[in-house]
Short mmCIF file of C-alpha atoms and ligand atoms in Angstrom, two decimals:
data_model
loop_
_atom_site.label_atom_id
_atom_site.label_comp_id
_atom_site.label_asym_id
_atom_site.label_seq_id
_atom_site.Cartn_x
_atom_site.Cartn_y
_atom_site.Cartn_z
CA MET S 1 0.15 -0.51 0.20
CA LEU S 2 2.94 2.45 0.78
CA THR S 3 4.86 1.79 -1.89
CA SER S 4 1.79 1.91 -4.29
CA ALA S 5 1.38 5.78 -2.85
CA ALA S 6 4.38 6.67 -3.11
CA ARG S 7 4.25 6.49 -6.77
CA LEU S 8 1.41 8.56 -6.94
CA VAL S 9 3.48 11.27 -5.52
CA PRO S 10 7.14 12.06 -6.93
CA GLY S 11 7.58 14.67 -5.67
CA GLY S 12 5.70 14.37 -2.51
CA ARG S 13 7.26 11.76 0.98
CA ALA S 14 5.75 8.79 1.68
CA VAL S 15 6.42 7.66 5.51
CA GLY S 16 4.79 4.62 6.22
CA VAL S 17 5.09 3.78 10.41
CA ASP S 18 4.70 -0.10 11.68
CA LEU S 19 6.04 -1.95 14.42
CA TRP S 20 7.11 -4.68 11.85
CA ARG S 21 5.27 -7.45 13.74
CA SER S 22 6.88 -11.29 12.22
CA VAL S 23 3.30 -12.27 14.34
CA ASP S 24 1.09 -10.72 11.77
CA GLN S 25 2.90 -10.77 8.88
CA SER S 26 5.75 -12.88 8.08
CA GLY S 27 9.36 -11.99 7.13
CA ASN S 28 8.47 -8.18 8.32
CA ASP S 29 10.64 -5.66 8.51
CA PRO S 30 12.08 -2.30 7.36
CA ALA S 31 15.17 -3.28 5.49
CA GLY S 32 12.30 -5.79 3.55
CA SER S 33 9.85 -3.24 2.63
CA ARG S 34 12.56 -1.18 1.55
CA ALA S 35 13.75 -3.32 -0.70
CA ASN S 36 10.49 -3.39 -2.18
CA ALA S 37 10.02 0.30 -2.37
CA GLY S 38 13.55 0.30 -3.95
CA ALA S 39 12.33 -2.39 -6.76
CA GLU S 40 9.28 -0.31 -7.64
CA GLY S 41 11.19 2.58 -8.34
CA VAL S 42 10.23 4.60 -5.48
CA ALA S 43 11.67 6.04 -1.64
CA VAL S 44 9.68 5.51 1.14
CA ASP S 45 10.59 6.65 5.08
CA LEU S 46 9.94 4.13 6.98
CA LEU S 47 9.44 4.57 10.72
CA THR S 48 9.34 2.38 13.64
CA GLY S 49 6.15 3.40 15.85
CA ASP S 50 2.48 2.86 17.04
CA LEU S 51 -0.72 3.06 15.34
CA ARG S 52 -2.25 4.30 18.77
CA ALA S 53 0.46 6.51 19.21
CA LEU S 54 2.09 7.76 15.82
CA PRO S 55 5.61 9.76 15.71
CA VAL S 56 4.71 12.29 12.64
CA ARG S 57 3.22 15.58 13.68
CA THR S 58 -0.08 16.82 13.93
CA GLY S 59 -1.97 18.04 10.69
CA ALA S 60 1.32 16.75 8.79
CA VAL S 61 -0.52 14.48 6.78
CA ASP S 62 -1.61 15.23 3.02
CA VAL S 63 -3.21 11.69 2.30
CA VAL S 64 -3.27 8.80 5.46
CA VAL S 65 -3.91 5.26 3.64
CA SER S 66 -3.97 1.91 6.10
CA SER S 67 -4.02 -1.69 5.14
CA LEU S 68 -5.19 -4.51 6.94
CA ALA S 69 -3.19 -3.10 10.09
CA ILE S 70 -5.43 -1.75 12.72
CA HIS S 71 -7.89 -4.83 13.17
CA ASN S 72 -4.22 -6.50 14.89
CA ILE S 73 -4.67 -4.22 18.06
CA PRO S 74 -6.82 -6.24 19.91
CA ASP S 75 -9.21 -4.56 21.74
CA GLU S 76 -11.51 -1.48 20.54
CA ARG S 77 -10.07 1.30 22.50
CA GLY S 78 -6.94 1.27 21.30
CA ARG S 79 -8.37 0.66 17.20
CA LEU S 80 -10.28 3.75 17.73
CA SER S 81 -7.37 5.64 19.25
CA ALA S 82 -5.41 4.60 16.05
CA VAL S 83 -8.23 5.80 13.94
CA GLY S 84 -7.67 8.89 15.99
CA GLU S 85 -4.20 8.89 15.63
CA ALA S 86 -4.78 8.96 11.55
CA TYR S 87 -7.49 11.68 12.24
CA ARG S 88 -5.01 13.96 14.28
CA VAL S 89 -2.30 13.95 11.44
CA LEU S 90 -4.10 15.29 8.39
CA ARG S 91 -3.81 18.50 7.33
CA PRO S 92 -7.70 20.51 7.40
CA GLY S 93 -8.95 19.20 3.92
CA GLY S 94 -6.60 16.17 3.97
CA ARG S 95 -8.07 12.32 3.07
CA LEU S 96 -8.07 9.13 4.63
CA VAL S 97 -8.39 5.56 3.92
CA VAL S 98 -8.31 3.03 5.58
CA ALA S 99 -9.00 -1.01 4.69
CA ASP S 100 -10.59 -3.74 7.55
CA PHE S 101 -11.85 -7.20 7.11
CA ARG S 102 -13.58 -6.77 10.52
CA HIS S 103 -14.22 -3.41 11.63
CA ALA S 104 -14.84 -1.17 9.00
CA ARG S 105 -18.18 0.19 9.77
CA ARG S 106 -16.76 0.71 13.68
CA TYR S 107 -14.29 3.19 12.26
CA ALA S 108 -16.86 4.92 10.25
CA GLU S 109 -18.70 5.65 13.19
CA GLU S 110 -15.91 6.70 15.13
CA LEU S 111 -14.69 9.12 12.41
CA THR S 112 -17.94 10.95 11.76
CA ARG S 113 -18.30 11.88 15.66
CA LEU S 114 -14.53 13.24 15.08
CA GLY S 115 -15.77 15.66 12.46
CA CYS S 116 -14.97 13.87 9.44
CA THR S 117 -17.21 14.36 6.37
CA ASP S 118 -17.80 12.46 2.95
CA VAL S 119 -17.03 9.28 5.71
CA ARG S 120 -18.14 6.25 3.25
CA VAL S 121 -17.49 2.49 3.47
CA ARG S 122 -17.51 0.18 0.15
CA GLY S 123 -17.05 -3.43 -0.19
CA LEU S 124 -13.45 -4.05 -2.59
CA GLY S 125 -14.00 -6.89 -3.53
CA TRP S 126 -12.74 -10.78 -4.29
CA ARG S 127 -9.05 -9.44 -5.03
CA PHE S 128 -9.12 -8.11 -1.02
CA TRP S 129 -10.62 -11.16 0.46
CA TYR S 130 -8.22 -12.28 3.54
CA GLY S 131 -8.72 -15.80 2.74
CA GLY S 132 -11.83 -16.16 1.28
CA PRO S 133 -15.51 -14.20 1.11
CA TRP S 134 -15.90 -14.80 4.58
CA ALA S 135 -13.35 -11.92 5.62
CA SER S 136 -14.24 -9.38 2.32
CA THR S 137 -11.87 -6.40 2.95
CA ALA S 138 -14.15 -2.63 3.21
CA ALA S 139 -12.44 0.52 2.59
CA VAL S 140 -13.76 3.31 4.79
CA THR S 141 -12.83 6.94 3.25
CA ALA S 142 -12.89 10.56 5.16
CA THR S 143 -12.21 13.74 4.39
CA ARG S 144 -10.82 15.99 7.22
CA PRO S 145 -12.93 19.47 7.68
C1 SAM H 1 -1.46 -8.06 7.50
S1 SAM H 1 0.40 -6.79 8.05
C2 SAM H 1 -0.76 -5.29 6.41
C3 SAM H 1 1.17 -4.88 6.21
C4 SAM H 1 0.74 -3.64 5.28
N1 SAM H 1 -0.53 -3.09 5.51
C5 SAM H 1 0.06 -4.56 3.89
O1 SAM H 1 -0.99 -4.30 3.53
O2 SAM H 1 0.49 -5.54 3.70
C6 SAM H 1 -0.22 -6.02 9.45
C7 SAM H 1 0.76 -5.09 9.96
O3 SAM H 1 0.36 -4.60 10.97
C8 SAM H 1 1.25 -4.44 12.05
N2 SAM H 1 0.46 -3.35 13.13
C9 SAM H 1 -0.04 -4.55 14.11
N3 SAM H 1 -0.29 -4.17 14.88
C10 SAM H 1 0.69 -2.89 15.36
C11 SAM H 1 0.46 -1.49 15.56
N4 SAM H 1 -0.35 -1.45 17.14
N5 SAM H 1 1.01 -0.22 15.33
C12 SAM H 1 1.91 -0.01 14.54
N6 SAM H 1 1.85 -1.57 13.52
C13 SAM H 1 1.19 -2.20 13.92
C14 SAM H 1 2.21 -5.27 11.84
O4 SAM H 1 3.31 -4.89 12.19
C15 SAM H 1 2.06 -5.76 10.14
O5 SAM H 1 3.20 -5.18 9.30
#
């Protein structure tokens, strides 16, 4: 997701934040992600950090993208903290898209509560099944006013 986003902003800066937990993704490490980005011809900045406390300045980001990560936080309070952090780092008018196969509607409710506009949830189709149709992924999109 980060590499694809970076390709869309050749003059911009693409920053990825992760805890690099191998329990969530085998072979997970920043060197691999950096090499993948390099193979695609883009540079990315990779930070080690928790989605619940992003190491990013408030209002500094044009677009937040998150793919199949927030569901790994075990408790709802933590997941909503992550959504709140994504909102915090967005600049006014910034856009957000979060792909999740479990809690997309709950994130949409939270983004609405936080004051986002254009909050939408849409299915991403069979290409984004997390193993099968019982775990189909939806994307939440929203704008920070
Ligand atoms: C299934 S992988 C998805 C990785 C990537 N976004 C993708 O779509 O290929 C889930 C990722 O979430 C990360 N993760 C889980 N809990 C996290 C947390 N609290 N803060 C930051 N990253 C976390 C894991 O380390 C892992 O890299």
